[in-house]
Coordinates of C-alpha atoms in Angstrom, one line a residue:
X1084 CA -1.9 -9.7 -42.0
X1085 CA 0.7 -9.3 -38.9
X1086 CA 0.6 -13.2 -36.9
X1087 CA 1.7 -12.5 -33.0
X1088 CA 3.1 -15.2 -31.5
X1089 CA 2.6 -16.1 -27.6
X1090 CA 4.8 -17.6 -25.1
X1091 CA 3.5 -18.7 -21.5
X1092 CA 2.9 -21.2 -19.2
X1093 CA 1.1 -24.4 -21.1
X1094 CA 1.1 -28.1 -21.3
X1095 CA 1.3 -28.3 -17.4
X1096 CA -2.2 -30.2 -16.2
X1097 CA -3.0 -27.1 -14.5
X1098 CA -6.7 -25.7 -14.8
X1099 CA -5.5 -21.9 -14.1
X1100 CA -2.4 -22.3 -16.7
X1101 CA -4.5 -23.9 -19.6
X1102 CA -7.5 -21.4 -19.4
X1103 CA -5.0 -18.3 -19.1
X1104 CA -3.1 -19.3 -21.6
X1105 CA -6.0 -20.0 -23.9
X1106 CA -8.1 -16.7 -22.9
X1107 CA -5.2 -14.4 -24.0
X1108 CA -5.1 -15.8 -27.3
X1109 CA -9.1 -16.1 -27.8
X1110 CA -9.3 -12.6 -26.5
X1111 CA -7.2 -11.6 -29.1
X1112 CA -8.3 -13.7 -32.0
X1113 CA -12.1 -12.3 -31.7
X1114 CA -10.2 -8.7 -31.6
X1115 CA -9.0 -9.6 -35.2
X1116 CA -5.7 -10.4 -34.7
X1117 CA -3.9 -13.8 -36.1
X1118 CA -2.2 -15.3 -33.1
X1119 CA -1.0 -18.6 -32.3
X1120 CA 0.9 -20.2 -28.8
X1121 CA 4.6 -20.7 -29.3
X1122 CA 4.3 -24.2 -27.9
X1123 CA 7.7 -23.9 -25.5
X1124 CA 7.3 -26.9 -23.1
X1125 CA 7.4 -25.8 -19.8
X1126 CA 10.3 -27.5 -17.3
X1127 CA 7.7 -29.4 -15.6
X1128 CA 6.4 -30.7 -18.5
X1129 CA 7.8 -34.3 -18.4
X1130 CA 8.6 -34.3 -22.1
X1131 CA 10.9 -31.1 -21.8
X1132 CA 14.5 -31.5 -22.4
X1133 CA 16.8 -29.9 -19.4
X1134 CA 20.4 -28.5 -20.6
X1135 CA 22.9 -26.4 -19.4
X1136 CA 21.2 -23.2 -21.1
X1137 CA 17.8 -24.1 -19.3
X1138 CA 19.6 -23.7 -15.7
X1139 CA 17.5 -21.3 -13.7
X1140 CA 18.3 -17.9 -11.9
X1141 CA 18.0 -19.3 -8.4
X1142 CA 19.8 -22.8 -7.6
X1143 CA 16.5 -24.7 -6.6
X1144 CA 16.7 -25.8 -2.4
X1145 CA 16.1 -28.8 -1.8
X1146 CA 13.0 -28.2 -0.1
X1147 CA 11.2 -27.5 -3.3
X1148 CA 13.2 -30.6 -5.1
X1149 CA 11.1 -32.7 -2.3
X1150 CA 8.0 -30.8 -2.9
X1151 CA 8.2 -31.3 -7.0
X1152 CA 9.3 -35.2 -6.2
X1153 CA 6.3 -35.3 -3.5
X1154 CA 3.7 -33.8 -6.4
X1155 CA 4.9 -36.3 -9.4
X1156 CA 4.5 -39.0 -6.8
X1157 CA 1.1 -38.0 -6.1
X1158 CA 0.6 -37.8 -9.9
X1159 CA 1.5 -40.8 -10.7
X1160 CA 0.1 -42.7 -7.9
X1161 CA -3.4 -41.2 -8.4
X1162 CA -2.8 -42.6 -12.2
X1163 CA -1.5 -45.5 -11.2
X1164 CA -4.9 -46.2 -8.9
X1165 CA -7.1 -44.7 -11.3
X1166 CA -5.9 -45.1 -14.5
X1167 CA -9.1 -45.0 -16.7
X1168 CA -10.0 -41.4 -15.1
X1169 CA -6.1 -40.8 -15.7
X1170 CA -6.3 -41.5 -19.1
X1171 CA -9.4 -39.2 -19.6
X1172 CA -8.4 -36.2 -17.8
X1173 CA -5.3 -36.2 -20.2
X1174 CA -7.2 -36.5 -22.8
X1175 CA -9.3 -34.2 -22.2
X1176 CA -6.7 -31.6 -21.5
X1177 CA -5.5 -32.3 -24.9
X1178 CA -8.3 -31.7 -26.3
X1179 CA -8.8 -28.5 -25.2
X1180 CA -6.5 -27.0 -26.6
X1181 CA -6.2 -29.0 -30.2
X1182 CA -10.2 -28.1 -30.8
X1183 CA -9.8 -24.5 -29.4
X1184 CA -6.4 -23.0 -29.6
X1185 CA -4.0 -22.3 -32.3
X1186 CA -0.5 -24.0 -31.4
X1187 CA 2.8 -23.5 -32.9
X1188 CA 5.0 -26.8 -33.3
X1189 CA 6.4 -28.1 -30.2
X1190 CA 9.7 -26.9 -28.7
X1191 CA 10.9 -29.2 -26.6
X1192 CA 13.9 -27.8 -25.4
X1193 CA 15.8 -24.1 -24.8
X1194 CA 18.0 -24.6 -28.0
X1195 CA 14.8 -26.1 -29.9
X1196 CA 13.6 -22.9 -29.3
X1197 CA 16.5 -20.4 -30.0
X1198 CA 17.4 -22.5 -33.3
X1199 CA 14.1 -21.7 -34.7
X1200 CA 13.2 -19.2 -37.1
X1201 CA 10.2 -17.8 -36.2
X1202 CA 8.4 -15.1 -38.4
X1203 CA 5.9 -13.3 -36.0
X1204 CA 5.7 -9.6 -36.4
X1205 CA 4.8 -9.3 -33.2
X1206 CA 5.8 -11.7 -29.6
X1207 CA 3.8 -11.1 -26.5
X1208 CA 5.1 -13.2 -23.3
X1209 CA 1.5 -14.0 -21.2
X1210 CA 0.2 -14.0 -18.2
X1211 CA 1.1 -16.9 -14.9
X1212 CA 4.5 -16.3 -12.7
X1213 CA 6.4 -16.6 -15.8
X1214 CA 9.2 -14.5 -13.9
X1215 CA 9.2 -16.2 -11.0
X1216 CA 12.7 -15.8 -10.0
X1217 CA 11.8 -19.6 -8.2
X1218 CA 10.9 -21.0 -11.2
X1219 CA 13.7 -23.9 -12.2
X1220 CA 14.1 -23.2 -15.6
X1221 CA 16.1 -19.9 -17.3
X1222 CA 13.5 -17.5 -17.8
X1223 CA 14.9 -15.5 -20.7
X1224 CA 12.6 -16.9 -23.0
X1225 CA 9.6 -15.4 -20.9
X1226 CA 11.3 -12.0 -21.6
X1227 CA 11.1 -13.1 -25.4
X1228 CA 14.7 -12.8 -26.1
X1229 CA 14.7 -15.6 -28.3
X1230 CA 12.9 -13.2 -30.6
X1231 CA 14.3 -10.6 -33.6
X1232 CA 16.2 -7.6 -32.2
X1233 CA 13.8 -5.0 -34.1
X1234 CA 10.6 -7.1 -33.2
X1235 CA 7.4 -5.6 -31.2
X1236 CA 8.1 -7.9 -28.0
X1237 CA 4.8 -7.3 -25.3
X1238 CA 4.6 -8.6 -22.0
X1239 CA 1.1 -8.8 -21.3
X1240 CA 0.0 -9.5 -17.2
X1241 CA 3.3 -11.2 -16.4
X1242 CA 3.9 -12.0 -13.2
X1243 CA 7.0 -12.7 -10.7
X1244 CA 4.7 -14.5 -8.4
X1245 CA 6.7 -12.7 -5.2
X1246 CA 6.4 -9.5 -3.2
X1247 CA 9.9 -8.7 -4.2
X1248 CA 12.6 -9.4 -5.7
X1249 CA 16.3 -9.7 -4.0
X1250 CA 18.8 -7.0 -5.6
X1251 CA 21.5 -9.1 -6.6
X1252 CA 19.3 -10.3 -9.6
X1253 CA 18.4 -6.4 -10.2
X1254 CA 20.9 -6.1 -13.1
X1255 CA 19.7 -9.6 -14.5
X1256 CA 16.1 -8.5 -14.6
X1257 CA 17.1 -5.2 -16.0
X1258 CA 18.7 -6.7 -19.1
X1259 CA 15.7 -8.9 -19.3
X1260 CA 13.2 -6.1 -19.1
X1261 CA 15.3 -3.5 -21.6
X1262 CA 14.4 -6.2 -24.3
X1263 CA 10.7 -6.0 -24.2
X1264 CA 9.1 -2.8 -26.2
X1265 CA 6.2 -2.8 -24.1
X1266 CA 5.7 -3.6 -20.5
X1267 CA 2.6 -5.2 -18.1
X1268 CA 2.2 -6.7 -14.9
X1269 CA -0.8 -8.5 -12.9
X1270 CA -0.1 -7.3 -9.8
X1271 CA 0.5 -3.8 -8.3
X1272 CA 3.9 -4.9 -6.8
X1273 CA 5.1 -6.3 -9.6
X1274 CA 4.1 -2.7 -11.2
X1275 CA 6.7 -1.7 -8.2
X1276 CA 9.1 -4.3 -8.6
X1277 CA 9.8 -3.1 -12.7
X1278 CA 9.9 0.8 -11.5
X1279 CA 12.9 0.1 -8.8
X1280 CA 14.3 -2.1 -11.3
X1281 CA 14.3 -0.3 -14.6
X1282 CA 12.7 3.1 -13.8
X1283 CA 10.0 2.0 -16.8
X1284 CA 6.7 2.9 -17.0
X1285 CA 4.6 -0.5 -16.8
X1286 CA 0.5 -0.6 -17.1
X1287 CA -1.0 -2.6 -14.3
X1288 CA -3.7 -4.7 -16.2
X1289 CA -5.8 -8.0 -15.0
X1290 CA -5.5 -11.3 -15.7
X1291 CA -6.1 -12.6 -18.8
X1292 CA -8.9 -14.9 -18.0
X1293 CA -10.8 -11.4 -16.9
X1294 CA -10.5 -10.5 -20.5
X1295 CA -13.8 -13.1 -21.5
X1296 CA -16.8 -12.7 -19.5
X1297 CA -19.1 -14.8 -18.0
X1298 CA -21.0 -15.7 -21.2
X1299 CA -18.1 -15.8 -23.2
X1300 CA -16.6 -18.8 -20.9
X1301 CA -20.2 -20.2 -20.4
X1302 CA -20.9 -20.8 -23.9
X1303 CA -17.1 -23.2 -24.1
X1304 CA -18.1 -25.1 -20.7
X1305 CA -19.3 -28.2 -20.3
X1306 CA -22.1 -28.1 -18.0
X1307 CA -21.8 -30.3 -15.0
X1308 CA -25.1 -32.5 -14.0
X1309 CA -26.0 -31.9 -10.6
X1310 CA -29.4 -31.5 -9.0
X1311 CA -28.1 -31.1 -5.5
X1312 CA -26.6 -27.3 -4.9
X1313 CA -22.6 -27.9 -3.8
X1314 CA -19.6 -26.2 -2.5
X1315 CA -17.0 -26.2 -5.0
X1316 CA -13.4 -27.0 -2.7
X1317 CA -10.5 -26.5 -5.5
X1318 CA -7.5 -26.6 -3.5
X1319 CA -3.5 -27.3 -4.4
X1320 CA -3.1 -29.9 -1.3
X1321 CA -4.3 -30.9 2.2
X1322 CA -5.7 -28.1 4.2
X1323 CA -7.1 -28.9 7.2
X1324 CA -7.7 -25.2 8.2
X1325 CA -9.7 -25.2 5.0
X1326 CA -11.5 -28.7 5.1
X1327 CA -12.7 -27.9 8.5
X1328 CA -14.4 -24.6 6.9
X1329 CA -16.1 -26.3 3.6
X1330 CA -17.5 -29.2 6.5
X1331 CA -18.3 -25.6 8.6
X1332 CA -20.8 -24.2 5.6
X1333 CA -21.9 -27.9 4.6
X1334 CA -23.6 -28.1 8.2
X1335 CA -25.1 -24.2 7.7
X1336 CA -25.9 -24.9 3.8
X1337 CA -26.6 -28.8 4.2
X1338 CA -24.8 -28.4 1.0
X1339 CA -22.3 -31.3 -0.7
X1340 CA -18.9 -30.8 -1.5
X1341 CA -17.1 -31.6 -4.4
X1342 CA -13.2 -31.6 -4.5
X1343 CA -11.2 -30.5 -7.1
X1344 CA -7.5 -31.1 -6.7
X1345 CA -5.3 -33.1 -8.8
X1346 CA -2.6 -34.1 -6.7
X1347 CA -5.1 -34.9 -3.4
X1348 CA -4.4 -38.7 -2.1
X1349 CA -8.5 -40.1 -2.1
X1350 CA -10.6 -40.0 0.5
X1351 CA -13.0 -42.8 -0.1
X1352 CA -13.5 -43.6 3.8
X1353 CA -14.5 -39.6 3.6
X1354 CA -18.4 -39.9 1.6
X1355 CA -19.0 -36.0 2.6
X1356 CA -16.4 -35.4 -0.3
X1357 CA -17.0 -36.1 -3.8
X1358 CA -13.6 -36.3 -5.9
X1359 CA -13.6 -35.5 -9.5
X1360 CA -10.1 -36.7 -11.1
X1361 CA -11.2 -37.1 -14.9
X1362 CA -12.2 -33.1 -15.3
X1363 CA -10.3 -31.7 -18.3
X1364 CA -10.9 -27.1 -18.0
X1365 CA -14.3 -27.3 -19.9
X1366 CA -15.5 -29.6 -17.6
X1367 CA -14.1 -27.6 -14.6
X1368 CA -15.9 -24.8 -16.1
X1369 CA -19.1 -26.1 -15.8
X1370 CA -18.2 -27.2 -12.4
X1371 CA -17.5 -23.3 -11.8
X1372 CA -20.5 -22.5 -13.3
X1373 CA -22.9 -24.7 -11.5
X1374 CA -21.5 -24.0 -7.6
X1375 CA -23.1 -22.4 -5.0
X1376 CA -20.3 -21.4 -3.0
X1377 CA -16.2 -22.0 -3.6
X1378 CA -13.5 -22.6 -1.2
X1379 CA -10.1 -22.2 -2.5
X1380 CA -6.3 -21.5 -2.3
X1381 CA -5.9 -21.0 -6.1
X1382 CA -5.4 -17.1 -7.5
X1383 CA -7.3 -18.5 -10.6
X1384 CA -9.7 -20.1 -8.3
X1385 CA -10.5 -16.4 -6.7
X1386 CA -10.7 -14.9 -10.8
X1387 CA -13.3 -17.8 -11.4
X1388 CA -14.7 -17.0 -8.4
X1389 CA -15.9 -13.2 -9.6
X1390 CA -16.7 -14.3 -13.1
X1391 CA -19.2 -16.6 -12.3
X1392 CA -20.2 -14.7 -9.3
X1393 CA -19.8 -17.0 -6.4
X1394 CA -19.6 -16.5 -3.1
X1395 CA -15.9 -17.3 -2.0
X1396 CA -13.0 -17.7 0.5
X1397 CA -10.1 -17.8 -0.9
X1398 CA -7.6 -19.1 2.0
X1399 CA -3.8 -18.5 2.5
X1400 CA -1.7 -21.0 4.1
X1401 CA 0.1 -20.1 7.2
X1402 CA 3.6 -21.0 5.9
X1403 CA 3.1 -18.5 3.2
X1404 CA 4.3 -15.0 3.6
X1405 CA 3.8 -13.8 0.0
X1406 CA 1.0 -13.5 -1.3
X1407 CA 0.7 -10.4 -3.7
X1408 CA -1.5 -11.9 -6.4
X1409 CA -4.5 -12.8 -4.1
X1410 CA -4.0 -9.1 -2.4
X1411 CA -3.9 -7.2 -5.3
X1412 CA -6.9 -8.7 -6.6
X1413 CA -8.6 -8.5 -4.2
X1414 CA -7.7 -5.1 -3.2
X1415 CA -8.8 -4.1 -6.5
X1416 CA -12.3 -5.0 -5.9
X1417 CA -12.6 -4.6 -2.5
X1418 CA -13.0 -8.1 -0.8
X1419 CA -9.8 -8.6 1.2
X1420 CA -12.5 -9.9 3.6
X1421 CA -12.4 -12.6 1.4
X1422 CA -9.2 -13.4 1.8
X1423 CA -8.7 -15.7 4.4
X1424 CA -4.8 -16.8 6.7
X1425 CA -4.9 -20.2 8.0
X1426 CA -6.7 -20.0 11.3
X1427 CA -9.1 -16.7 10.4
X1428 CA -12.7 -16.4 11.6
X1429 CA -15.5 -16.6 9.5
X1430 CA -18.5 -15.2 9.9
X1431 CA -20.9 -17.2 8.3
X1432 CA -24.1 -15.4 8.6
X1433 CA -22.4 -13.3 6.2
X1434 CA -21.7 -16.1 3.6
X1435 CA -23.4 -14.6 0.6
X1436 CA -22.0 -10.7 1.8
X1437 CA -20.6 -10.4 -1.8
X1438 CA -21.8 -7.4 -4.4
X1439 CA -21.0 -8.5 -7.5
X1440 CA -22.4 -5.6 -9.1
X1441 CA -19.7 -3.5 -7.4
X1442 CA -17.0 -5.6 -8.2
X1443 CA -17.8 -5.5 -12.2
X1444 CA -18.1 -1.9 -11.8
X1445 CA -14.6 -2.3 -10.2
X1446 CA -13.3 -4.5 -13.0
X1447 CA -14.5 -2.8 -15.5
X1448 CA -12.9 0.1 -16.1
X1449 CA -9.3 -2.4 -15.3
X1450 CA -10.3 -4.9 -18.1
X1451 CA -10.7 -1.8 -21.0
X1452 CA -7.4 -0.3 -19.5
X1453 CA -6.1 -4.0 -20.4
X1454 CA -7.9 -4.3 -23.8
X1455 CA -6.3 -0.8 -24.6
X1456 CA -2.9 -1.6 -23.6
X1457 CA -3.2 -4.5 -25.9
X1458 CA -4.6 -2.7 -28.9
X1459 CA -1.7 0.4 -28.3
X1460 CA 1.1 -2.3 -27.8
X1461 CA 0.2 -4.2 -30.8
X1462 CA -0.2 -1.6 -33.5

């Protein structure tokens, strides 16, 4: 039987990045095909080597070396203060993926990975901002270069994360993109950004995680056990644009809230907000599951969101002008009204204004497109 091998973002504490990661490869598996991760440590990973190969496309500014440095510091002072709920949301993530998805060994570093001799007959580069052209690492192995010459090599919902791309990396991206047999994007403007580029024609499909459905992730979850309804507020970091809405629909609702944000300092003078640090993605699942409203700034926040058929906000923040993921989405199932900029009015009274029965019908039609592309590419 042909094995594919998949490259993408993993490894990284991240909710969205563990369950896409993982619902690409299910997806497949319960299509019949033998697949496995090609467990490529991601430059955040704090067990990834850096060398001079690894150097990414775009010098990183120092603005985002203080953000990364502000984020590990958050990380480690949250484990630092709670070390027990540390130790279980790590383990948990771990978990995950060793009783649920098949994992290549480790590489570690660039060279670890070019050195290897893989065997897959096929190599499919996932979904996330793998092309980020931001990202601090070298993202040729996210255009599967490290792969055979007269391999099948698929990209399969990859994103670049950005609006658009500056032209002086054009002719980087172009050699990058000539290498893969088959192309796919997340978002209509990366569909846009690999036209200009390459003049290729590239299949806009959905998100991997839109692949399963709601019973398909409700029978991994762990149910969360909770007698009070709650707004679900999974954010990346202090909002108070968005904390001042969730306390907005707790006075309509009388509902609690329950944060969900790894890198958030505590709030234990705050008992309106309930902080859950020890969650590994089965238990945020059931989390998902059991909420009666979310709030979020996460694209995989809004995709959870219309699985499990909450109402939502998903907000924007102010000093961010790009945001082609969230747009796209929700362009393609018609709730940009959903999509909130920092300072927006809500109308509350129009809090549950959501037909999720026209938004499946939306979807779909997108998710067979996807499952096709898939089957074509493959074989």
């Amino acid at each position: 039987m042909k094995k594919i091998g998949i490259i993408t973002i993993l490894n990284v504490n991240n909710y969205g990045a563990e369950l896409q990661a993982f619902a690409l490869h299910h997806k497949l598996k319960l299509m019949g095909y033998d697949n496995e991760i090609i467990n490529y440590l991601y430059y955040k990973n704090p067990e990834y080597n850096i060398e001079p190969d690894s150097k990414p496309l775009i010098k990183t500014s120092v603005k985002n070396k203080l953000k990364d440095f502000v984020l590990k510091w958050l990380d480690k002072y949250s484990a630092l203060k709670y070390p027990e709920l540390a130790k279980v949301r790590k383990q948990r993530f771990e978990d995950f993926h060793k009783n649920h998805t098949a994992l290549s060994r480790t590489y570690q570093s660039y060279s670890d990975l070019y050195n290897a001799k893989l065997e897959y007959d096929t190599y499919i580069v996932g979904s996330d901002q793998v092309w980020n052209p931001n990202n601090g690492t070298n993202l040729a192995p996210f255009f599967l270069t490290f792969a055979p010459e007269n391999a099948n090599k698929i990209s399969f919902a990859s994103s670049f994360g950005v609006g658009k791309i500056d032209e002086k990396y054009f002719p980087q991206y172009k050699q990058w993109l000539n290498n893969l047999t088959h192309i796919s994007n997340r978002e209509s403007s990366g569909v846009d950004i690999i036209r200009t580029i390459t003049s290729k024609e590239t299949t806009h499909v959905v998100d991997p995680t839109l692949l399963l459905n709601k019973t398909e992730w409700e029978s991994l979850m762990v149910p969360y056990e909770n007698r009070e309804p709650y707004i679900l507020f999974f954010i990346f970091k202090k909002n108070d644009y968005a904390e001042n809405l969730a306390y907005a629909i707790q006075k309509k609702t009388g509902f609690k809230i329950i944060r969900v944000c790894k890198n958030e300092m505590p709030l234990e003078s705050d008992d309106k907000i309930l902080n859950i640090r020890d969650f590994g993605p089965l238990e945020f699942l059931g989390l998902y599951s059991g909420a009666n409203i979310v709030l979020t700034t996460s694209f995989h926040g809004s995709v959870f969101s219309l699985i499990f058929e909450k109402p939502f906000y998903t907000i924007t923040p102010s000093s961010k002008n790009n945001n082609s993921r969230q747009e796209s989405l929700m362009t393609k199932v018609n709730l940009m009204h959903r999509l909130l900029r920092e300072g927006d009015q809500v109308d509350l009274d129009k809090l549950y204004d959501i037909n999720f029965e026209e938004v499946k019908s939306k979807l779909e039609p997108q998710i067979e497109l996807s499952v096709e592309f898939l089957k074509k590419s493959i074989n």
